[in-house]
Short mmCIF file of N, CA and C in Angstrom, two decimals:
data_model
loop_
_atom_site.label_atom_id
_atom_site.label_comp_id
_atom_site.label_asym_id
_atom_site.label_seq_id
_atom_site.Cartn_x
_atom_site.Cartn_y
_atom_site.Cartn_z
N MET M 150 0.84 -1.18 0.00
CA MET M 150 0.00 0.00 0.00
C MET M 150 0.88 1.24 0.00
N LYS M 151 0.42 2.27 -0.67
CA LYS M 151 1.19 3.50 -0.80
C LYS M 151 0.26 4.70 -0.68
N ILE M 152 0.65 5.65 0.13
CA ILE M 152 -0.10 6.92 0.23
C ILE M 152 0.32 7.78 -0.96
N THR M 153 -0.66 8.22 -1.74
CA THR M 153 -0.35 9.02 -2.93
C THR M 153 -0.75 10.48 -2.80
N TYR M 154 -1.58 10.80 -1.80
CA TYR M 154 -2.07 12.18 -1.68
C TYR M 154 -2.58 12.40 -0.26
N ILE M 155 -2.39 13.60 0.25
CA ILE M 155 -2.98 13.98 1.53
C ILE M 155 -3.33 15.48 1.48
N LYS M 156 -4.49 15.79 2.04
CA LYS M 156 -4.91 17.19 2.18
C LYS M 156 -5.40 17.38 3.61
N LEU M 157 -4.89 18.39 4.27
CA LEU M 157 -5.26 18.70 5.64
C LEU M 157 -5.71 20.16 5.71
N VAL M 158 -6.86 20.40 6.32
CA VAL M 158 -7.39 21.76 6.43
C VAL M 158 -7.69 22.06 7.90
N ASN M 159 -7.17 23.17 8.38
CA ASN M 159 -7.38 23.67 9.75
C ASN M 159 -6.91 22.68 10.82
N ILE M 160 -5.75 22.07 10.59
CA ILE M 160 -5.13 21.21 11.59
C ILE M 160 -4.40 22.13 12.58
N ALA M 161 -4.73 22.03 13.85
CA ALA M 161 -4.25 22.98 14.86
C ALA M 161 -2.73 23.06 14.93
N SER M 162 -2.04 21.94 14.98
CA SER M 162 -0.57 21.96 15.12
C SER M 162 0.12 22.53 13.90
N LEU M 163 -0.43 22.30 12.71
CA LEU M 163 0.17 22.89 11.50
C LEU M 163 0.02 24.41 11.51
N TYR M 164 -1.15 24.87 11.97
CA TYR M 164 -1.37 26.31 12.04
C TYR M 164 -0.46 26.95 13.09
N THR M 165 -0.33 26.29 14.24
CA THR M 165 0.53 26.81 15.31
C THR M 165 1.98 26.85 14.87
N GLY M 166 2.46 25.79 14.23
CA GLY M 166 3.87 25.68 13.86
C GLY M 166 4.27 26.45 12.62
N SER M 167 3.37 26.54 11.63
CA SER M 167 3.75 27.14 10.34
C SER M 167 2.77 28.18 9.82
N ASN M 168 1.72 28.48 10.58
CA ASN M 168 0.72 29.45 10.15
C ASN M 168 0.08 29.01 8.82
N VAL M 169 -0.17 27.70 8.69
CA VAL M 169 -0.72 27.12 7.47
C VAL M 169 -2.12 26.59 7.77
N ASN M 170 -3.12 27.05 7.01
CA ASN M 170 -4.48 26.54 7.17
C ASN M 170 -4.72 25.30 6.33
N THR M 171 -4.11 25.25 5.15
CA THR M 171 -4.32 24.13 4.23
C THR M 171 -2.97 23.59 3.77
N LEU M 172 -2.81 22.28 3.88
CA LEU M 172 -1.61 21.61 3.40
C LEU M 172 -2.05 20.51 2.46
N GLU M 173 -1.53 20.53 1.24
CA GLU M 173 -1.89 19.55 0.23
C GLU M 173 -0.61 19.00 -0.39
N LEU M 174 -0.42 17.68 -0.30
CA LEU M 174 0.78 17.03 -0.83
C LEU M 174 0.37 15.90 -1.76
N ASP M 175 0.95 15.89 -2.96
CA ASP M 175 0.68 14.86 -3.94
C ASP M 175 1.95 14.05 -4.16
N PHE M 176 1.93 12.80 -3.73
CA PHE M 176 3.08 11.90 -3.87
C PHE M 176 2.93 10.96 -5.07
N SER M 177 1.90 11.13 -5.88
CA SER M 177 1.58 10.17 -6.93
C SER M 177 2.67 10.06 -8.00
N ASN M 178 3.43 11.11 -8.23
CA ASN M 178 4.48 11.07 -9.25
C ASN M 178 5.87 10.86 -8.67
N ALA M 179 5.95 10.46 -7.40
CA ALA M 179 7.25 10.24 -6.76
C ALA M 179 7.96 9.07 -7.44
N HIS M 180 9.24 9.25 -7.71
CA HIS M 180 10.03 8.22 -8.38
C HIS M 180 10.64 7.24 -7.40
N SER M 181 10.49 7.47 -6.13
CA SER M 181 11.09 6.63 -5.11
C SER M 181 10.04 6.27 -4.06
N ASN M 182 10.27 5.21 -3.35
CA ASN M 182 9.39 4.84 -2.24
C ASN M 182 9.74 5.58 -0.96
N ILE M 183 10.81 6.36 -1.00
CA ILE M 183 11.26 7.11 0.16
C ILE M 183 10.96 8.59 -0.05
N ILE M 184 10.26 9.19 0.89
CA ILE M 184 9.95 10.62 0.85
C ILE M 184 10.61 11.26 2.06
N LEU M 185 11.35 12.33 1.84
CA LEU M 185 12.05 13.03 2.92
C LEU M 185 11.32 14.35 3.20
N ILE M 186 10.94 14.55 4.46
CA ILE M 186 10.27 15.78 4.86
C ILE M 186 11.18 16.47 5.87
N THR M 187 11.61 17.68 5.55
CA THR M 187 12.53 18.41 6.41
C THR M 187 11.95 19.76 6.80
N GLY M 188 12.51 20.35 7.84
CA GLY M 188 12.09 21.68 8.28
C GLY M 188 12.58 21.92 9.69
N PRO M 189 12.47 23.16 10.13
CA PRO M 189 12.92 23.49 11.49
C PRO M 189 12.02 22.86 12.55
N ASN M 190 12.50 22.83 13.77
CA ASN M 190 11.72 22.30 14.89
C ASN M 190 10.41 23.08 15.03
N GLY M 191 9.34 22.34 15.27
CA GLY M 191 8.05 22.98 15.54
C GLY M 191 7.28 23.42 14.32
N CYS M 192 7.68 23.01 13.11
CA CYS M 192 6.98 23.50 11.91
C CYS M 192 5.85 22.57 11.46
N GLY M 193 5.72 21.37 12.05
CA GLY M 193 4.59 20.50 11.73
C GLY M 193 4.95 19.17 11.09
N LYS M 194 6.23 18.81 11.06
CA LYS M 194 6.64 17.53 10.46
C LYS M 194 6.00 16.34 11.16
N THR M 195 6.03 16.32 12.47
CA THR M 195 5.46 15.22 13.24
C THR M 195 3.95 15.18 13.09
N THR M 196 3.32 16.34 13.04
CA THR M 196 1.87 16.40 12.82
C THR M 196 1.52 15.80 11.48
N LEU M 197 2.25 16.19 10.43
CA LEU M 197 2.01 15.62 9.11
C LEU M 197 2.19 14.11 9.15
N GLU M 198 3.28 13.65 9.73
CA GLU M 198 3.54 12.21 9.80
C GLU M 198 2.42 11.48 10.55
N SER M 199 1.94 12.07 11.64
CA SER M 199 0.91 11.40 12.43
C SER M 199 -0.45 11.41 11.74
N CYS M 200 -0.63 12.21 10.70
CA CYS M 200 -1.88 12.23 9.94
C CYS M 200 -1.85 11.30 8.72
N LEU M 201 -0.73 10.65 8.47
CA LEU M 201 -0.60 9.77 7.31
C LEU M 201 -1.19 8.39 7.59
N HIS M 202 -2.47 8.34 7.84
CA HIS M 202 -3.21 7.09 8.06
C HIS M 202 -4.66 7.36 7.70
N PRO M 203 -5.45 6.32 7.55
CA PRO M 203 -6.84 6.52 7.10
C PRO M 203 -7.85 6.87 8.19
N PHE M 204 -7.42 6.94 9.44
CA PHE M 204 -8.36 7.13 10.54
C PHE M 204 -8.65 8.61 10.80
N ALA M 205 -9.79 8.89 11.44
CA ALA M 205 -10.21 10.27 11.68
C ALA M 205 -9.36 10.98 12.72
N TYR M 206 -8.89 10.24 13.73
CA TYR M 206 -8.08 10.85 14.79
C TYR M 206 -6.74 10.16 14.90
N ASN M 207 -5.75 10.89 15.39
CA ASN M 207 -4.39 10.38 15.47
C ASN M 207 -4.17 9.43 16.62
N GLY M 208 -5.03 9.41 17.59
CA GLY M 208 -4.83 8.54 18.75
C GLY M 208 -3.68 9.06 19.59
N SER M 209 -2.83 8.18 20.07
CA SER M 209 -1.75 8.58 20.96
C SER M 209 -0.40 8.59 20.26
N GLY M 210 -0.36 8.81 18.95
CA GLY M 210 0.90 8.81 18.22
C GLY M 210 1.84 9.92 18.65
N ASP M 211 1.31 11.08 18.98
CA ASP M 211 2.13 12.20 19.41
C ASP M 211 1.52 12.77 20.68
N ASP M 212 2.00 12.33 21.83
CA ASP M 212 1.44 12.75 23.12
C ASP M 212 2.08 14.02 23.66
N ARG M 213 2.90 14.70 22.86
CA ARG M 213 3.57 15.89 23.37
C ARG M 213 2.63 17.07 23.53
N SER M 214 1.49 17.04 22.86
CA SER M 214 0.58 18.17 22.91
C SER M 214 -0.83 17.69 23.26
N SER M 215 -1.51 18.47 24.07
CA SER M 215 -2.91 18.16 24.39
C SER M 215 -3.84 18.96 23.49
N GLU M 216 -3.28 19.64 22.50
CA GLU M 216 -4.05 20.46 21.58
C GLU M 216 -5.00 19.59 20.76
N SER M 217 -6.18 20.11 20.47
CA SER M 217 -7.15 19.41 19.64
C SER M 217 -6.59 19.24 18.23
N LEU M 218 -7.04 18.22 17.51
CA LEU M 218 -6.57 18.00 16.14
C LEU M 218 -6.94 19.18 15.24
N ILE M 219 -8.16 19.67 15.37
CA ILE M 219 -8.67 20.75 14.51
C ILE M 219 -8.67 22.05 15.30
N ILE M 220 -8.42 23.17 14.61
CA ILE M 220 -8.45 24.49 15.24
C ILE M 220 -9.83 24.71 15.87
N LYS M 221 -9.84 25.18 17.10
CA LYS M 221 -11.09 25.41 17.82
C LYS M 221 -12.00 26.36 17.05
N LYS M 222 -13.29 26.04 17.06
CA LYS M 222 -14.35 26.85 16.45
C LYS M 222 -14.24 26.93 14.93
N LYS M 223 -13.44 26.07 14.29
CA LYS M 223 -13.33 26.04 12.83
C LYS M 223 -13.63 24.64 12.34
N ASP M 224 -14.14 24.55 11.13
CA ASP M 224 -14.34 23.26 10.51
C ASP M 224 -13.01 22.77 9.94
N GLY M 225 -12.83 21.48 9.91
CA GLY M 225 -11.60 20.90 9.39
C GLY M 225 -11.88 19.82 8.37
N TYR M 226 -10.82 19.36 7.74
CA TYR M 226 -10.95 18.37 6.67
C TYR M 226 -9.66 17.59 6.54
N LYS M 227 -9.80 16.29 6.31
CA LYS M 227 -8.64 15.44 6.05
C LYS M 227 -9.00 14.49 4.92
N GLU M 228 -8.14 14.44 3.92
CA GLU M 228 -8.35 13.53 2.80
C GLU M 228 -7.05 12.79 2.53
N VAL M 229 -7.14 11.47 2.43
CA VAL M 229 -5.97 10.63 2.17
C VAL M 229 -6.31 9.68 1.04
N HIS M 230 -5.41 9.59 0.04
CA HIS M 230 -5.56 8.63 -1.05
C HIS M 230 -4.51 7.54 -0.85
N ILE M 231 -4.95 6.29 -0.89
CA ILE M 231 -4.06 5.15 -0.71
C ILE M 231 -4.27 4.20 -1.89
N THR M 232 -3.17 3.76 -2.51
CA THR M 232 -3.27 2.79 -3.58
C THR M 232 -2.69 1.46 -3.12
N ASN M 233 -3.30 0.41 -3.63
CA ASN M 233 -2.84 -0.95 -3.37
C ASN M 233 -2.96 -1.69 -4.69
N GLY M 234 -1.88 -1.69 -5.47
CA GLY M 234 -1.94 -2.24 -6.82
C GLY M 234 -2.81 -1.36 -7.69
N ILE M 235 -3.88 -1.94 -8.25
CA ILE M 235 -4.77 -1.14 -9.11
C ILE M 235 -5.91 -0.51 -8.33
N ASP M 236 -6.06 -0.88 -7.07
CA ASP M 236 -7.13 -0.34 -6.23
C ASP M 236 -6.70 0.98 -5.61
N GLU M 237 -7.60 1.97 -5.63
CA GLU M 237 -7.34 3.25 -4.97
C GLU M 237 -8.45 3.51 -3.96
N TYR M 238 -8.05 3.87 -2.75
CA TYR M 238 -8.98 4.20 -1.68
C TYR M 238 -8.88 5.69 -1.39
N ILE M 239 -10.01 6.36 -1.37
CA ILE M 239 -10.04 7.79 -1.06
C ILE M 239 -10.84 7.94 0.24
N ILE M 240 -10.15 8.36 1.28
CA ILE M 240 -10.76 8.49 2.60
C ILE M 240 -10.90 9.98 2.91
N LYS M 241 -12.10 10.41 3.27
CA LYS M 241 -12.37 11.81 3.58
C LYS M 241 -13.02 11.90 4.96
N HIS M 242 -12.51 12.82 5.76
CA HIS M 242 -13.07 13.08 7.08
C HIS M 242 -13.44 14.57 7.16
N PHE M 243 -14.67 14.85 7.53
CA PHE M 243 -15.17 16.22 7.68
C PHE M 243 -15.37 16.48 9.17
N TYR M 244 -14.70 17.48 9.69
CA TYR M 244 -14.77 17.84 11.11
C TYR M 244 -15.59 19.13 11.21
N THR M 245 -16.75 19.05 11.84
CA THR M 245 -17.63 20.21 11.98
C THR M 245 -17.56 20.71 13.41
N ALA M 246 -17.27 22.00 13.55
CA ALA M 246 -17.15 22.60 14.89
C ALA M 246 -18.49 22.55 15.59
N SER M 247 -18.46 22.10 16.85
CA SER M 247 -19.67 22.09 17.68
C SER M 247 -19.26 22.48 19.09
N GLY M 248 -19.58 23.69 19.45
CA GLY M 248 -19.17 24.20 20.76
C GLY M 248 -17.80 24.86 20.67
N ASP M 249 -17.21 25.09 21.83
CA ASP M 249 -15.94 25.81 21.88
C ASP M 249 -14.75 24.98 21.43
N SER M 250 -14.71 23.70 21.79
CA SER M 250 -13.49 22.94 21.50
C SER M 250 -13.75 21.56 20.91
N SER M 251 -14.99 21.20 20.66
CA SER M 251 -15.25 19.86 20.14
C SER M 251 -15.68 19.91 18.67
N HIS M 252 -15.55 18.76 18.04
CA HIS M 252 -15.94 18.63 16.63
C HIS M 252 -16.68 17.32 16.42
N SER M 253 -17.69 17.37 15.55
CA SER M 253 -18.31 16.12 15.13
C SER M 253 -17.64 15.70 13.83
N VAL M 254 -17.55 14.41 13.60
CA VAL M 254 -16.81 13.89 12.44
C VAL M 254 -17.73 13.04 11.58
N LYS M 255 -17.68 13.30 10.28
CA LYS M 255 -18.35 12.44 9.29
C LYS M 255 -17.29 11.98 8.32
N SER M 256 -17.30 10.68 8.05
CA SER M 256 -16.28 10.11 7.19
C SER M 256 -16.91 9.42 6.00
#
């Protein structure tokens, strides 16, 4: 299985670290199975890495922060494309703000 695309919208740690509301990466034309992601400390590398899965929430992959996945009072979005041979899976999660710090999720 190979991740070919990811889009993240209003992810709290990415906004805190890099002032980025939307991050979209397309790996579909990569010539290698190895992707190198670099940057200064605190810019969101670990957040990006912890979002590279098909699930709605990251779980306990990065326990360094108690920050919510999505920016408070904003809607969020996560889309991941995964290929397995000729099969392609497109997973979309919609995070709708409800209250001050919680979100409802539809996938």
